[in-house]
Structure formats: C-alpha cells, structure tokens
C-alpha cells in the first residue's frame, strides 16, 4: 500500500482535513488513524499496519514520540523520524542538539528545583520566561516580570506540577513577537511573523496572534538549514526570535499547524507536504 498514508493524530483538524482532501491529486490516499486507540505491541495487526508511511501529527508531547519509535522498530516509514520527534518534544534536548551543531538558541537555564530557579533569576535577571520542558501551544509558559513575585510563581510549579511537569527552562524575555517558518524536506515553504495580541504577551499562532507574511533573508535561511541538518529532513514548524545578535531558534514543532501561516502567505503548504510525502515514498 505504497500510496496509502496514515495521519496519526488524536483528531482531524484543519491541516489533516486538507491533507485528506488533496491527497488523491498526488496519487495518495490519506487516512486518519486515532493515536489514542492504537494499543501497539500486541501480536495481531494494529490500525497503523499496511500503510506506506505514517505521518505522526499527535498533539501530545509524549504520545507522538512513543508511537513513532515503536512504528519504526516494526519497520514502518515514519515522518518525521522518531529521533526528530523525540528531540522536538523535549525543549532541553532540542536546544542541546542545536547548540552542539552551532545553531543559535536563546540563553537558558534548566530548572529542576527552587534552588535552580533562584540561580536562574539571579543570573538572567528579570523579565524572564519560565516554560515547561515538555509542552506546546504556549501552555504554562509564564513571564516573570518582577523578582519579588518569582518565588510565588515557582510555588505553582512546585505544588501543582507532577514529576516531569516540574522540569522547566528559564530564559530571558526576548520580546512579544516571533517568526514561524514552515520547512518541508530541506526547503522553507512559508514564513510569517507573529505578534502577541491584546493582553496576552505570548507569541503563538495557537493563541490567535496577529501575523504578517515575511520575506526570507539569508540569515533566516541559514538558521533554518542548520535546524534541518541537525534533525534530518522532514516537516517542521521552526520558531525564531530576533535579537541584536541575529536570529535564535526558540522551538521546533514536529507536527506543525500551518493554518495561521497559510492565511497570511500565498504558499500552498498542503501541496508542499503532500509533494514531499509522495517524493519520499518514491
């Protein structure tokens, strides 16, 4: 079933629906496979068997990597690779991989305890951003503007978080805007600049931020190429911050939404994704 592709996700969103609808034009059939009901590992066939490729688009920051790793071990072709998915799911690992490769990332501190947090505040100053190592869509990302409130903020992490939820990164606040680049294969197919909307300081397309199309300059292309070289070709949403010293990579999403970028640019991202899937299947 080389022309059959499973979109592994917990729901059919805007992006998944367009992939399913446009697939026949590329000689492909794209089916939704619910990532919440696979129960992989048994002796019998699973709902993910029989496909030429699995396009892992789980919103969960643990489920996607586990499914990708098991599917690859069973001989399935997975986009993105299990290694790439696992790397993107863990913000600390991602930054370590990128920094080792010479790709610029923001200054940061790993916060695993209140003592770590105290040292991060003392070293980075305020305002600073505290974000979970595991997570996405801007959830639980906190801007600490005042050193006097820092300990009260950490009370919530310490008292309400459980195990891995308490693992955080602290980093300098780099402003209220970000750049989202959609990379497919080795190429940037679209880019948009997002600005925080209203009282919410976070810059994230999932939060309904304002956006505008962005012309790509060589510096952006160089940084994105470094990310793809580090993770391997695939389908990524790469978020950048502008700094006085150039662009830095904030996060990389292994299952990017692109509705916000598509509404701002003329790029046909769905076509680019399906063309890449078709090409990789041979």
Coordinates of N, CA and C in Angstrom, one line a residue, residues 108-204:
X108 N 19.7 30.0 28.3 CA 18.7 29.3 29.2 C 19.3 28.6 30.4
X109 N 18.5 28.3 31.3 CA 18.9 27.5 32.5 C 17.9 26.4 32.7
X110 N 18.4 25.2 33.0 CA 17.5 24.1 33.3 C 17.1 24.2 34.8
X111 N 15.8 24.3 35.0 CA 15.2 24.5 36.4 C 14.6 23.2 36.8
X112 N 15.2 22.5 37.8 CA 14.6 21.3 38.3 C 14.2 21.4 39.8
X113 N 14.5 22.6 40.4 CA 14.3 22.8 41.8 C 14.2 24.3 42.1
X114 N 13.8 24.6 43.3 CA 13.7 26.0 43.7 C 15.1 26.6 43.7
X115 N 16.1 25.9 44.1 CA 17.4 26.4 44.1 C 17.9 26.7 42.7
X116 N 17.6 25.9 41.7 CA 17.9 26.2 40.3 C 17.2 27.4 39.9
X117 N 15.9 27.6 40.3 CA 15.2 28.8 39.9 C 15.8 30.0 40.5
X118 N 16.2 30.0 41.7 CA 16.8 31.2 42.4 C 18.1 31.6 41.6
X119 N 18.9 30.6 41.2 CA 20.1 30.9 40.5 C 19.8 31.4 39.1
X120 N 18.7 30.9 38.5 CA 18.4 31.4 37.1 C 17.9 32.8 37.2
X121 N 17.1 33.2 38.2 CA 16.7 34.6 38.4 C 17.9 35.5 38.6
X122 N 18.8 35.0 39.5 CA 20.0 35.9 39.8 C 20.9 36.0 38.6
X123 N 21.0 35.0 37.8 CA 21.9 35.0 36.6 C 21.3 35.7 35.4
X124 N 20.0 35.5 35.2 CA 19.4 36.0 34.0 C 18.7 37.4 34.2
X125 N 18.3 37.6 35.5 CA 17.6 38.8 35.8 C 16.1 38.7 35.3
X126 N 15.4 39.8 35.5 CA 14.0 39.8 35.0 C 13.9 41.0 34.0
X127 N 12.9 40.9 33.1 CA 11.9 39.8 33.0 C 12.6 38.5 32.4
X128 N 12.0 37.4 32.9 CA 12.4 36.1 32.3 C 11.2 35.3 32.1
X129 N 11.4 34.3 31.2 CA 10.3 33.4 30.8 C 10.6 32.0 31.5
X130 N 9.6 31.4 32.1 CA 9.7 30.1 32.6 C 8.7 29.2 31.9
X131 N 9.3 28.1 31.2 CA 8.4 27.3 30.4 C 8.7 25.8 30.7
X132 N 7.7 25.0 30.5 CA 7.9 23.6 30.8 C 8.8 22.9 29.7
X133 N 9.6 22.0 30.1 CA 10.5 21.3 29.1 C 9.6 20.5 28.1
X134 N 8.5 20.0 28.6 CA 7.6 19.2 27.8 C 6.3 20.0 27.7
X135 N 5.9 20.3 26.5 CA 4.6 21.1 26.3 C 4.6 21.9 25.1
X136 N 3.5 22.4 24.7 CA 3.4 23.2 23.5 C 2.2 24.1 23.5
X137 N 2.0 24.9 22.4 CA 0.8 25.8 22.2 C 0.8 26.9 23.2
X138 N 2.0 27.2 23.8 CA 2.0 28.3 24.8 C 1.5 28.0 26.1
X139 N 1.1 26.8 26.4 CA 0.5 26.4 27.7 C 1.6 26.4 28.8
X140 N 1.2 27.0 29.9 CA 2.1 27.0 31.2 C 3.4 27.8 31.0
X141 N 3.4 28.6 29.9 CA 4.6 29.5 29.7 C 4.3 30.8 30.5
X142 N 5.2 31.1 31.4 CA 5.0 32.2 32.3 C 6.0 33.3 32.2
X143 N 5.6 34.5 32.1 CA 6.5 35.7 32.1 C 6.7 36.2 33.5
X144 N 7.9 36.2 34.0 CA 8.1 36.7 35.4 C 8.7 38.1 35.2
X145 N 7.9 39.1 35.5 CA 8.4 40.5 35.3 C 9.1 41.0 36.5
X146 N 8.7 40.5 37.7 CA 9.2 41.1 39.0 C 9.9 40.1 39.8
X147 N 11.1 40.4 40.3 CA 11.8 39.4 41.1 C 11.1 39.1 42.4
X148 N 10.4 40.1 42.9 CA 9.7 39.9 44.2 C 8.6 38.8 44.0
X149 N 8.1 38.6 42.8 CA 7.0 37.6 42.6 C 7.5 36.3 42.2
X150 N 8.8 36.2 41.9 CA 9.4 35.0 41.3 C 9.1 33.8 42.2
X151 N 9.3 33.9 43.5 CA 9.1 32.7 44.3 C 7.6 32.3 44.4
X152 N 6.7 33.3 44.3 CA 5.3 32.9 44.3 C 4.9 32.2 43.0
X153 N 5.5 32.6 41.9 CA 5.3 31.9 40.6 C 5.8 30.5 40.8
X154 N 7.0 30.3 41.3 CA 7.5 28.9 41.4 C 6.7 28.0 42.4
X155 N 6.0 28.6 43.3 CA 5.1 27.8 44.2 C 4.2 27.0 43.4
X156 N 3.6 27.6 42.3 CA 2.7 26.8 41.5 C 3.4 25.7 40.8
X157 N 4.6 25.9 40.3 CA 5.3 24.8 39.7 C 5.6 23.7 40.6
X158 N 6.0 24.1 41.8 CA 6.4 23.1 42.8 C 5.2 22.3 43.4
X159 N 4.1 23.1 43.7 CA 3.0 22.4 44.4 C 2.0 21.8 43.4
X160 N 1.9 22.3 42.2 CA 0.8 21.7 41.3 C 1.4 20.8 40.2
X161 N 2.7 20.9 39.9 CA 3.3 20.1 38.9 C 3.6 18.7 39.5
X162 N 3.7 17.7 38.6 CA 4.0 16.4 39.0 C 5.1 15.9 38.2
X163 N 6.2 15.4 38.8 CA 7.3 14.8 38.2 C 7.8 15.6 37.0
X164 N 7.7 15.1 35.8 CA 8.3 15.7 34.6 C 7.7 17.1 34.4
X165 N 6.5 17.4 34.9 CA 5.8 18.7 34.7 C 6.6 19.8 35.4
X166 N 7.4 19.4 36.4 CA 8.2 20.4 37.1 C 9.5 20.8 36.4
X167 N 9.9 20.0 35.4 CA 11.1 20.3 34.7 C 10.8 21.5 33.8
X168 N 11.6 22.6 34.0 CA 11.4 23.8 33.2 C 12.7 24.4 32.7
X169 N 12.5 25.3 31.7 CA 13.6 26.1 31.3 C 13.3 27.6 31.6
X170 N 14.3 28.3 32.1 CA 14.2 29.7 32.3 C 15.1 30.4 31.3
X171 N 14.6 31.4 30.7 CA 15.3 32.1 29.6 C 15.0 33.6 29.6
X172 N 15.8 34.5 29.1 CA 15.5 35.9 29.0 C 14.3 36.1 28.2
X173 N 13.5 37.2 28.5 CA 12.3 37.5 27.7 C 12.9 38.3 26.5
X174 N 12.6 37.8 25.3 CA 13.1 38.4 24.1 C 12.1 39.2 23.3
X175 N 11.0 39.6 23.9 CA 10.0 40.4 23.2 C 8.8 39.7 22.9
X176 N 7.8 40.4 22.3 CA 6.4 39.8 22.1 C 6.2 39.2 20.8
X177 N 7.2 39.1 19.9 CA 7.0 38.6 18.6 C 7.8 37.4 18.3
X178 N 7.5 36.7 17.2 CA 8.3 35.5 16.8 C 8.1 35.3 15.3
X179 N 8.9 34.5 14.7 CA 8.8 34.2 13.3 C 8.6 32.7 13.2
X180 N 7.6 32.3 12.5 CA 7.3 30.8 12.3 C 7.7 30.5 10.8
X181 N 8.6 29.6 10.6 CA 9.0 29.1 9.3 C 8.5 27.7 9.2
X182 N 7.8 27.4 8.1 CA 7.4 26.0 7.7 C 8.4 25.4 6.8
X183 N 9.1 24.4 7.3 CA 10.1 23.7 6.5 C 9.6 22.4 6.1
X184 N 9.7 22.1 4.8 CA 9.3 20.8 4.2 C 10.4 20.2 3.5
X185 N 10.9 19.0 3.9 CA 12.1 18.5 3.3 C 13.3 19.3 3.7
X186 N 14.0 20.0 2.8 CA 15.1 20.9 3.1 C 14.7 22.3 2.9
X187 N 13.5 22.6 2.4 CA 13.1 23.9 2.0 C 12.2 24.6 2.9
X188 N 12.3 26.0 3.0 CA 11.3 26.8 3.7 C 10.2 27.1 2.7
X189 N 8.9 26.7 3.0 CA 7.9 26.9 2.0 C 7.0 28.1 2.4
X190 N 7.1 28.6 3.6 CA 6.4 29.7 4.1 C 6.9 30.3 5.4
X191 N 6.8 31.6 5.6 CA 7.2 32.2 6.8 C 6.3 33.3 7.2
X192 N 6.0 33.5 8.4 CA 5.2 34.6 8.9 C 5.7 35.1 10.2
X193 N 5.5 36.4 10.5 CA 5.9 37.0 11.8 C 4.6 37.2 12.6
X194 N 4.7 36.7 13.8 CA 3.5 36.7 14.7 C 3.8 37.7 15.8
X195 N 2.8 38.5 16.2 CA 2.8 39.4 17.3 C 1.8 39.1 18.3
X196 N 2.2 39.3 19.6 CA 1.2 39.0 20.7 C 0.0 39.9 20.5
X197 N -1.2 39.3 20.9 CA -2.4 40.1 20.7 C -3.0 40.4 22.0
X198 N -3.5 41.6 22.1 CA -4.2 42.0 23.3 C -3.3 42.0 24.6
X199 N -3.9 41.5 25.7 CA -3.2 41.5 26.9 C -2.3 40.3 27.1
X200 N -2.4 39.3 26.2 CA -1.6 38.1 26.2 C -0.2 38.4 25.6
X201 N 0.8 38.3 26.4 CA 2.2 38.6 25.9 C 2.7 37.5 25.0
X202 N 2.2 36.3 25.1 CA 2.8 35.1 24.4 C 2.6 35.2 22.9
X203 N 3.6 34.9 22.1 CA 3.6 34.9 20.7 C 3.4 33.4 20.2
X204 N 2.2 33.1 19.8 CA 1.9 31.7 19.4 C 0.7 31.7 18.5

